mmCIF file of the C-alpha atoms, coordinates in Angstrom:
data_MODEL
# 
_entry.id   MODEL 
# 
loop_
_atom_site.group_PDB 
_atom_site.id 
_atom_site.type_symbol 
_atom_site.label_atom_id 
_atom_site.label_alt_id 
_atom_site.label_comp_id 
_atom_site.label_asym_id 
_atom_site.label_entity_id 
_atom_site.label_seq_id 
_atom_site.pdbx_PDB_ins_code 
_atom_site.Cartn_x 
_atom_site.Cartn_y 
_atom_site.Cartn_z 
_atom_site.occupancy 
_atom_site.B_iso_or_equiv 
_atom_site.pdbx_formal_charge 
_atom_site.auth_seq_id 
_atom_site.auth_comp_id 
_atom_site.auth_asym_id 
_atom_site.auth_atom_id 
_atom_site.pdbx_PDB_model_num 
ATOM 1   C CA . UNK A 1 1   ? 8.460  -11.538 20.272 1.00 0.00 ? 1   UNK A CA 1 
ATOM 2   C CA . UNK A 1 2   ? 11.349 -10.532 17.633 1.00 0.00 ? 2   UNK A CA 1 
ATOM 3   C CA . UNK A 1 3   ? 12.974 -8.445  20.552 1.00 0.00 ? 3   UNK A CA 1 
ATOM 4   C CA . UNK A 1 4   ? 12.669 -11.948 22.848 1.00 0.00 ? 4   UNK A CA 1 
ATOM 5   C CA . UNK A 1 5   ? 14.555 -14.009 20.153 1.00 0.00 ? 5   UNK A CA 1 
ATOM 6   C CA . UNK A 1 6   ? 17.136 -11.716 19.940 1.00 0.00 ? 6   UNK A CA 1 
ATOM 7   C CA . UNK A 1 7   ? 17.763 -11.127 22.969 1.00 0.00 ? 7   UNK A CA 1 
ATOM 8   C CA . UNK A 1 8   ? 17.693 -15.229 23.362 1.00 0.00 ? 8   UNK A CA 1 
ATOM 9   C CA . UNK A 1 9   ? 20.149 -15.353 20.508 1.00 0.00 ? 9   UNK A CA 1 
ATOM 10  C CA . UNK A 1 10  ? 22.478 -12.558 22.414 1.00 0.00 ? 10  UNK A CA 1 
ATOM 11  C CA . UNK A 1 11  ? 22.953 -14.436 25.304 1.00 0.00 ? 11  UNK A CA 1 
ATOM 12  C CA . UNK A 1 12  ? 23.385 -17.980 23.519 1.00 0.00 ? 12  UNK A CA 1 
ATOM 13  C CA . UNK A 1 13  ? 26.179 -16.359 21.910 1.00 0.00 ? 13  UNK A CA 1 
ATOM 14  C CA . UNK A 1 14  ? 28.225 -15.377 24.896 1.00 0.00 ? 14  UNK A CA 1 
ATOM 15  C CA . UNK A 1 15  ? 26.999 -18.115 26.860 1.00 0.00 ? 15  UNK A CA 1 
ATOM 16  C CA . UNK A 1 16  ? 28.610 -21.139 24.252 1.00 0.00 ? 16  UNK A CA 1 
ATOM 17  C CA . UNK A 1 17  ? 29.476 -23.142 27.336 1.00 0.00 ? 17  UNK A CA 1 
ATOM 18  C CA . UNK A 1 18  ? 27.065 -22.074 29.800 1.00 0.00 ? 18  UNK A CA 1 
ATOM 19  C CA . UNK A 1 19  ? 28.090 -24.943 32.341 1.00 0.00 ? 19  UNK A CA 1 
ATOM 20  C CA . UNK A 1 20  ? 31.936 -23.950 32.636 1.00 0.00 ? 20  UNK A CA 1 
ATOM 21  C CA . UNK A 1 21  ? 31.538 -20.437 32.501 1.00 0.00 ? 21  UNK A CA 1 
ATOM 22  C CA . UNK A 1 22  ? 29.550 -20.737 35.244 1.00 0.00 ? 22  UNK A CA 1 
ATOM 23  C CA . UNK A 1 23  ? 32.251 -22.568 36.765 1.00 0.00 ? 23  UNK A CA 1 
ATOM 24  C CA . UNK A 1 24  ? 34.419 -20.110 35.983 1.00 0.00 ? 24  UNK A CA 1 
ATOM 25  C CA . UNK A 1 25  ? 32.352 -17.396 36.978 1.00 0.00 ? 25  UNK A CA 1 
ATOM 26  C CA . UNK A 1 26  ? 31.133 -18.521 40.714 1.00 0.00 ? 26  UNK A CA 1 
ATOM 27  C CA . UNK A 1 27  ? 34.296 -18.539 42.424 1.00 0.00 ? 27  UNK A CA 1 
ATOM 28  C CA . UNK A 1 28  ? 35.137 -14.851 41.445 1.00 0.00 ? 28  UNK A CA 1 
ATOM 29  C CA . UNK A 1 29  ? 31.637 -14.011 42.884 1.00 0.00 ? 29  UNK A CA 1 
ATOM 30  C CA . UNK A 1 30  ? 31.850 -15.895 46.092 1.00 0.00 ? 30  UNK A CA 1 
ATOM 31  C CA . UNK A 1 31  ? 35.442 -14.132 46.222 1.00 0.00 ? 31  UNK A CA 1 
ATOM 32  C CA . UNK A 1 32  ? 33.530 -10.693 45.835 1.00 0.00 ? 32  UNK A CA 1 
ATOM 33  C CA . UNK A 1 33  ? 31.105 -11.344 48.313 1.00 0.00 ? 33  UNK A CA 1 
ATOM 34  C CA . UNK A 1 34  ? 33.437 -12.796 50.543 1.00 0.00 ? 34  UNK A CA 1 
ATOM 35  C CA . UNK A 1 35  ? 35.676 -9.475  50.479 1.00 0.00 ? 35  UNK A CA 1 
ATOM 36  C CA . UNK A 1 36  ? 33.056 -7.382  50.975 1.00 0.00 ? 36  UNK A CA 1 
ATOM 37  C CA . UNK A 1 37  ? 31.505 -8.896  53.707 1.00 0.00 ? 37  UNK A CA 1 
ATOM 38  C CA . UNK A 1 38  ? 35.063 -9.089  55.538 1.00 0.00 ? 38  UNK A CA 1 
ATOM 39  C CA . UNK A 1 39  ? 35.120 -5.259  54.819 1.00 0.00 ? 39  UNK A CA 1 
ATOM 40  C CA . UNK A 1 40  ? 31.628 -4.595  56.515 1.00 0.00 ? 40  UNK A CA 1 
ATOM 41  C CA . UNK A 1 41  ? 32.791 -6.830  59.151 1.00 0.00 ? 41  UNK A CA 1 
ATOM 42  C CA . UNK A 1 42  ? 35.749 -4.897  60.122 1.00 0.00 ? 42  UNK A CA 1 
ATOM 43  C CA . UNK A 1 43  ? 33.291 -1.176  59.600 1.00 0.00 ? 43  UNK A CA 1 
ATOM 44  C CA . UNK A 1 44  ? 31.232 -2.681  61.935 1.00 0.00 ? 44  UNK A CA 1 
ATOM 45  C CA . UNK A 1 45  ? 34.317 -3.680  64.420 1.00 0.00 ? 45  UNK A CA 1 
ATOM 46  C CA . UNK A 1 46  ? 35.904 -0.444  63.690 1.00 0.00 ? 46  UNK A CA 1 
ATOM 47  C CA . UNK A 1 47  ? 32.913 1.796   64.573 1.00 0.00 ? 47  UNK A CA 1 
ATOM 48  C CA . UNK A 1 48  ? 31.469 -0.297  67.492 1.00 0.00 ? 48  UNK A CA 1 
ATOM 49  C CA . UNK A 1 49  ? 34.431 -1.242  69.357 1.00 0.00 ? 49  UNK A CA 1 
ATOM 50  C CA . UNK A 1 50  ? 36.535 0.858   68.754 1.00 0.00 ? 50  UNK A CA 1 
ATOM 51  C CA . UNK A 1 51  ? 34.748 4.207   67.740 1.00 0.00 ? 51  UNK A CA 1 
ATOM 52  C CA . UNK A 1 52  ? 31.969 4.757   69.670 1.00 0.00 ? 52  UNK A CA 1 
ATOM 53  C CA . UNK A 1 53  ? 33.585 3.180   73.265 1.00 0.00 ? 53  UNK A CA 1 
ATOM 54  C CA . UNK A 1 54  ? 36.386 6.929   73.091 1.00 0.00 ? 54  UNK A CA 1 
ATOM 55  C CA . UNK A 1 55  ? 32.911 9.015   74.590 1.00 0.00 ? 55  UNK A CA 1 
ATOM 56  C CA . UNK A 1 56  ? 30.705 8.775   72.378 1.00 0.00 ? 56  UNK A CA 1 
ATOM 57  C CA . UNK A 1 57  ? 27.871 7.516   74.375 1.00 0.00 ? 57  UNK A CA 1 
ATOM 58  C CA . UNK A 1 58  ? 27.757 10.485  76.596 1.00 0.00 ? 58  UNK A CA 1 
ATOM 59  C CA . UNK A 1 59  ? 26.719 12.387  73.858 1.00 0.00 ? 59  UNK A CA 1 
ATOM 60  C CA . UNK A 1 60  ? 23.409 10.554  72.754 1.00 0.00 ? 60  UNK A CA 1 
ATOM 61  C CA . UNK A 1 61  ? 23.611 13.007  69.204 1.00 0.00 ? 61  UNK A CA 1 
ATOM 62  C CA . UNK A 1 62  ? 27.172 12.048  67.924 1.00 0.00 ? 62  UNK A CA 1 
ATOM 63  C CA . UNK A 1 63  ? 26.144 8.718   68.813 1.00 0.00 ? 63  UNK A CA 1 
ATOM 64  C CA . UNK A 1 64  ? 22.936 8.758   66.934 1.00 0.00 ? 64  UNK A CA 1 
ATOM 65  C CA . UNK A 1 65  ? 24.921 10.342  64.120 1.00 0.00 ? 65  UNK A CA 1 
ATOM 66  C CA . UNK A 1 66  ? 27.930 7.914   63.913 1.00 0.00 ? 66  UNK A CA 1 
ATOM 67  C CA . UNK A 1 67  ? 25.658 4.244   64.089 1.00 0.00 ? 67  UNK A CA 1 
ATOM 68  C CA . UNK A 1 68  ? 23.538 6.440   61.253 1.00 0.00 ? 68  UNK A CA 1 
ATOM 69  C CA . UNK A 1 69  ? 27.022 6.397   59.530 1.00 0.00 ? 69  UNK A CA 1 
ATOM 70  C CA . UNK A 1 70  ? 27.498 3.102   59.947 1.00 0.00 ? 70  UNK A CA 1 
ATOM 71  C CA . UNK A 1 71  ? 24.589 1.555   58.655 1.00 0.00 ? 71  UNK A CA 1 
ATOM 72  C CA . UNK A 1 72  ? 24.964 4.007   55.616 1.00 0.00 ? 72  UNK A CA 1 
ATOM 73  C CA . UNK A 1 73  ? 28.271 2.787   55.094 1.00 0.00 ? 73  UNK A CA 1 
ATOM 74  C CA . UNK A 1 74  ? 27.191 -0.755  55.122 1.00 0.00 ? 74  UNK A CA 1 
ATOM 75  C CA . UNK A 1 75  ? 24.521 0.175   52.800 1.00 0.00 ? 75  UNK A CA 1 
ATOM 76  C CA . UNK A 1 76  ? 26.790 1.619   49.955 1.00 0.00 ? 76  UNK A CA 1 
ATOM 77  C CA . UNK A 1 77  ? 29.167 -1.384  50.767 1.00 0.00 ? 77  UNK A CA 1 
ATOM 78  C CA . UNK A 1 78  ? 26.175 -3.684  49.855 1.00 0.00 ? 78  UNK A CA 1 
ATOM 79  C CA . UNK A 1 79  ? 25.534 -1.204  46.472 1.00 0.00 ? 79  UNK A CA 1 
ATOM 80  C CA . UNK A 1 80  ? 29.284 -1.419  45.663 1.00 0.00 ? 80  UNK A CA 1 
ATOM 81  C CA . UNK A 1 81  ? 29.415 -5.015  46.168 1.00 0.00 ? 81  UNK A CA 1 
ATOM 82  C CA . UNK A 1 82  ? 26.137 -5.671  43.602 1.00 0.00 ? 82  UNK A CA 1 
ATOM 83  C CA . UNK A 1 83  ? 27.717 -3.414  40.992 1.00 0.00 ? 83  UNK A CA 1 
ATOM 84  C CA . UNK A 1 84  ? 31.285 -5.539  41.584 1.00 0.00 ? 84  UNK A CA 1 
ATOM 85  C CA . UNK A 1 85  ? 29.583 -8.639  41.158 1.00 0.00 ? 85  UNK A CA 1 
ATOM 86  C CA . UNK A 1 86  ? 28.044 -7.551  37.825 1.00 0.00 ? 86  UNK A CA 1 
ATOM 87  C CA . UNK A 1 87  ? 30.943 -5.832  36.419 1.00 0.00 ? 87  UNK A CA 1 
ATOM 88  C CA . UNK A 1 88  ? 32.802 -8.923  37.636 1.00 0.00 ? 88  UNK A CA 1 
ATOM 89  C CA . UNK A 1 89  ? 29.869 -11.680 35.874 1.00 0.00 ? 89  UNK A CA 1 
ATOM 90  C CA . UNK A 1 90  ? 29.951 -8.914  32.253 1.00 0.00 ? 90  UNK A CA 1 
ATOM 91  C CA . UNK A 1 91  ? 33.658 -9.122  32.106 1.00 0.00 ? 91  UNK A CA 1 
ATOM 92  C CA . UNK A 1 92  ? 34.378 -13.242 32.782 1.00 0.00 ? 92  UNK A CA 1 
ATOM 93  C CA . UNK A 1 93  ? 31.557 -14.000 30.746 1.00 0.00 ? 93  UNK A CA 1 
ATOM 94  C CA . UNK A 1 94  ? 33.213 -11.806 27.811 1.00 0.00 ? 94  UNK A CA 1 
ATOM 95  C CA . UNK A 1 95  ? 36.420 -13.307 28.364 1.00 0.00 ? 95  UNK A CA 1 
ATOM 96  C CA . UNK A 1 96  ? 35.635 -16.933 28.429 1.00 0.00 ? 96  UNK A CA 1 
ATOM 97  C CA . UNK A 1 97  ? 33.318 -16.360 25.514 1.00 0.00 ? 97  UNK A CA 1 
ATOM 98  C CA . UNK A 1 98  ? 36.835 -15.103 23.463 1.00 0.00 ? 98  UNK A CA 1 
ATOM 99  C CA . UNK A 1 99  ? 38.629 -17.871 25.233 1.00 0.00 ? 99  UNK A CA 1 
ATOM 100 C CA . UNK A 1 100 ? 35.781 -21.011 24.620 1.00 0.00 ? 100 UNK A CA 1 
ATOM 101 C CA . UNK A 1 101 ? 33.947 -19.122 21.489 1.00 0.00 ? 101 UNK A CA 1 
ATOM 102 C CA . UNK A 1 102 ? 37.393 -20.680 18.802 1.00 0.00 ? 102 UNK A CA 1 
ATOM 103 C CA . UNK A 1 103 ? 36.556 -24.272 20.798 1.00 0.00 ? 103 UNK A CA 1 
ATOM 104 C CA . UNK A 1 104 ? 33.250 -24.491 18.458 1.00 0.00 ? 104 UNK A CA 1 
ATOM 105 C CA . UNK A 1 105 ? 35.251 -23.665 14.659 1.00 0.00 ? 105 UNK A CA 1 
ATOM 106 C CA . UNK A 1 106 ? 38.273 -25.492 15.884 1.00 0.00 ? 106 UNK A CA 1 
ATOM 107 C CA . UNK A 1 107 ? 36.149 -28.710 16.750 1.00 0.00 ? 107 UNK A CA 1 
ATOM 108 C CA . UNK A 1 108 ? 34.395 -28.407 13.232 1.00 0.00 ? 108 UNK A CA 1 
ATOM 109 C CA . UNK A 1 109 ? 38.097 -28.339 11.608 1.00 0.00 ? 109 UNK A CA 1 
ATOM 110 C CA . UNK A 1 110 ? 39.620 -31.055 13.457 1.00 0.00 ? 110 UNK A CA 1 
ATOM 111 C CA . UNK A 1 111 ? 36.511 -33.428 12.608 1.00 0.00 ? 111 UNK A CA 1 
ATOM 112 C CA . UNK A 1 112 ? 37.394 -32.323 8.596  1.00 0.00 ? 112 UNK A CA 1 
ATOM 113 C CA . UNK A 1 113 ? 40.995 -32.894 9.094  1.00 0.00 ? 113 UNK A CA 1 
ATOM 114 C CA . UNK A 1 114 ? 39.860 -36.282 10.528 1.00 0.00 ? 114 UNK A CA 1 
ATOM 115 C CA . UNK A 1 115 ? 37.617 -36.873 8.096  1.00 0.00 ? 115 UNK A CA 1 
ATOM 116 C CA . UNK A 1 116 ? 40.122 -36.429 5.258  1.00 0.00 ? 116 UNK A CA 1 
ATOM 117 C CA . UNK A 1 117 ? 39.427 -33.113 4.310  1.00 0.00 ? 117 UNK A CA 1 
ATOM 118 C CA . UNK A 1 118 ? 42.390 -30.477 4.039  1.00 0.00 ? 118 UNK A CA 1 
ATOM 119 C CA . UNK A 1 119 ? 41.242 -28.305 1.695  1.00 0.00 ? 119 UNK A CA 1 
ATOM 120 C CA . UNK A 1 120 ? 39.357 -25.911 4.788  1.00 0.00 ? 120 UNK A CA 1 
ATOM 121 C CA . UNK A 1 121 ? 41.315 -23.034 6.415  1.00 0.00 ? 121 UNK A CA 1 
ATOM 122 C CA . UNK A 1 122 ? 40.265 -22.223 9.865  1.00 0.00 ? 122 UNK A CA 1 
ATOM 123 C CA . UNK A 1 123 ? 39.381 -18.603 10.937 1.00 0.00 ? 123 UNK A CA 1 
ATOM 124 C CA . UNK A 1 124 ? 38.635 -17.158 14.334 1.00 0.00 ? 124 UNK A CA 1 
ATOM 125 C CA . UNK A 1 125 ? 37.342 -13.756 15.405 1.00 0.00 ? 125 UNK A CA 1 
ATOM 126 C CA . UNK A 1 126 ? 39.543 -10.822 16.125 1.00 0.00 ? 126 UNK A CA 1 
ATOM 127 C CA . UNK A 1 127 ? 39.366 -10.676 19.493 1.00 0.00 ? 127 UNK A CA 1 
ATOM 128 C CA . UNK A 1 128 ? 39.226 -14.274 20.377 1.00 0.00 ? 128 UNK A CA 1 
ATOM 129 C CA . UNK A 1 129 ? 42.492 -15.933 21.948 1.00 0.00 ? 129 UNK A CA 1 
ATOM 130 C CA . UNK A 1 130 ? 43.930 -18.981 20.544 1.00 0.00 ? 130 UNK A CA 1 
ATOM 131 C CA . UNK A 1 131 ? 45.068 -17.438 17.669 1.00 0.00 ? 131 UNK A CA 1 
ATOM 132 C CA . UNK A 1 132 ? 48.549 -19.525 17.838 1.00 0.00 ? 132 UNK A CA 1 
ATOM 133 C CA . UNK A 1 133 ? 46.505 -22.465 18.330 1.00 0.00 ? 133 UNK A CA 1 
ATOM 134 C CA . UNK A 1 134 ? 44.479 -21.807 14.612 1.00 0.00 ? 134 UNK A CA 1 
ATOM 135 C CA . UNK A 1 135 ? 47.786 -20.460 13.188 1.00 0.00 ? 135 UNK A CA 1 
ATOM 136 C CA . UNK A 1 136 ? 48.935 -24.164 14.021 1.00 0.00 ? 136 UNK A CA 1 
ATOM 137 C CA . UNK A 1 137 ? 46.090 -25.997 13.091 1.00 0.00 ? 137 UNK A CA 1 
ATOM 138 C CA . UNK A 1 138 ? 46.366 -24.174 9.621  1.00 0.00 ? 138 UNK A CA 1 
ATOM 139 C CA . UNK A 1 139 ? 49.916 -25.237 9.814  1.00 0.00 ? 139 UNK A CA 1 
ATOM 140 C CA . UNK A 1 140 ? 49.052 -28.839 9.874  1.00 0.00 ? 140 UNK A CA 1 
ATOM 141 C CA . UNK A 1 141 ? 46.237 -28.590 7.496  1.00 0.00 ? 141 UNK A CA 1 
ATOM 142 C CA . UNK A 1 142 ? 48.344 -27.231 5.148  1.00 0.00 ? 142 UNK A CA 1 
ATOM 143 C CA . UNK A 1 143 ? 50.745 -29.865 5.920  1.00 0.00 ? 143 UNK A CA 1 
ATOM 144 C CA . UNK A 1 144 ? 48.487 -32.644 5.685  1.00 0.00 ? 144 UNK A CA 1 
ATOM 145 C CA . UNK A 1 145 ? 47.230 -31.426 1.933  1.00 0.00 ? 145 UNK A CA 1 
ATOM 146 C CA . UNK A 1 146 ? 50.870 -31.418 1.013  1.00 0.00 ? 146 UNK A CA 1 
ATOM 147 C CA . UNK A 1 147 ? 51.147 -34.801 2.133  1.00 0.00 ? 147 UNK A CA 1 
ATOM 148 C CA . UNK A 1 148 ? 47.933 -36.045 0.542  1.00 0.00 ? 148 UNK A CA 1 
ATOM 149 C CA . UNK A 1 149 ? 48.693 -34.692 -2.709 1.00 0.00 ? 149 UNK A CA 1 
ATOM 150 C CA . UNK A 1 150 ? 51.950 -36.033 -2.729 1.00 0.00 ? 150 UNK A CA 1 
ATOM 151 C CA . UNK A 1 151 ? 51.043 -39.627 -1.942 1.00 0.00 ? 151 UNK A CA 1 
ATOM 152 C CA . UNK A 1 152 ? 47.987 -39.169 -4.833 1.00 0.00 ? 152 UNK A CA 1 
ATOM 153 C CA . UNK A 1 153 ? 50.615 -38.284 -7.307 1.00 0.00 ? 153 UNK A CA 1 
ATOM 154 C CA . UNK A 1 154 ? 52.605 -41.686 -6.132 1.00 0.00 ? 154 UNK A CA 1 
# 
């Protein structure tokens, strides 16, 4: 049960905006698919239209042997293209977590700087991107106390 809400909480993490990563993250798997299938395609063109019509049907063995080939090759082209599509999910679902995961702290400061409140500094992971963004927000909020202080001193 522990394991379950951990696991849970793993996945909410990376997936903070589940709908447009998935957005994101269809197209490069329909662009996968649709490269790999072309490639099994033109195997299949290759070895049956062009292959196997230079003699190879008068020898029933090398025959046998190269449409053995062919389905194998299709085979690890299907294996490859499984592994490709979840190396290819793993890695945009990293990035657009480090590229959506700021969106949640930067929302949270803007509503305070809206709210009146500059006395917050925002901070983002690491490895996120946006880090100008925050560096400018900070700006601002800095600028914003200055100018608050200033006109309670008036």
């Amino acid at each position: 049960m522990e394991t379950d809400k951990r696991l849970h909480r793993r996945l909410r993490n990376y997936l903070i905006f589940p709908r447009i990563q998935l957005e994101l993250l269809v197209p490069a798997i329909v662009l996968s698919l649709a490269i790999t299938v072309a490639l099994d395609v033109s195997y299949y063109f290759l070895f049956a239209k062009v292959i196997m019509p230079l003699g190879l049907p008068f020898q029933p063995e090398l025959t046998y042997m190269a449409s053995g080939f062919l389905v194998h090759l299709l085979v690890v082209s299907v294996v490859v293209m499984l592994i490709n599509m979840a190396a290819v999910s793993a890695a945009m679902i990293v990035q657009t977590h480090q590229i959506l995961g700021p969106l949640i702290p930067i929302t949270r400061h803007i509503r305070k700087l809206v709210e009146g409140n500059y006395d917050s500094e925002l901070t983002i992971r690491k490895g996120d991107k946006l880090h100008v963004l925050v560096e400018d927000l900070n700006e601002l909020t800095k600028r914003l106390r200055q100018e608050s202080s200033a006109q309670g001193k008036k």
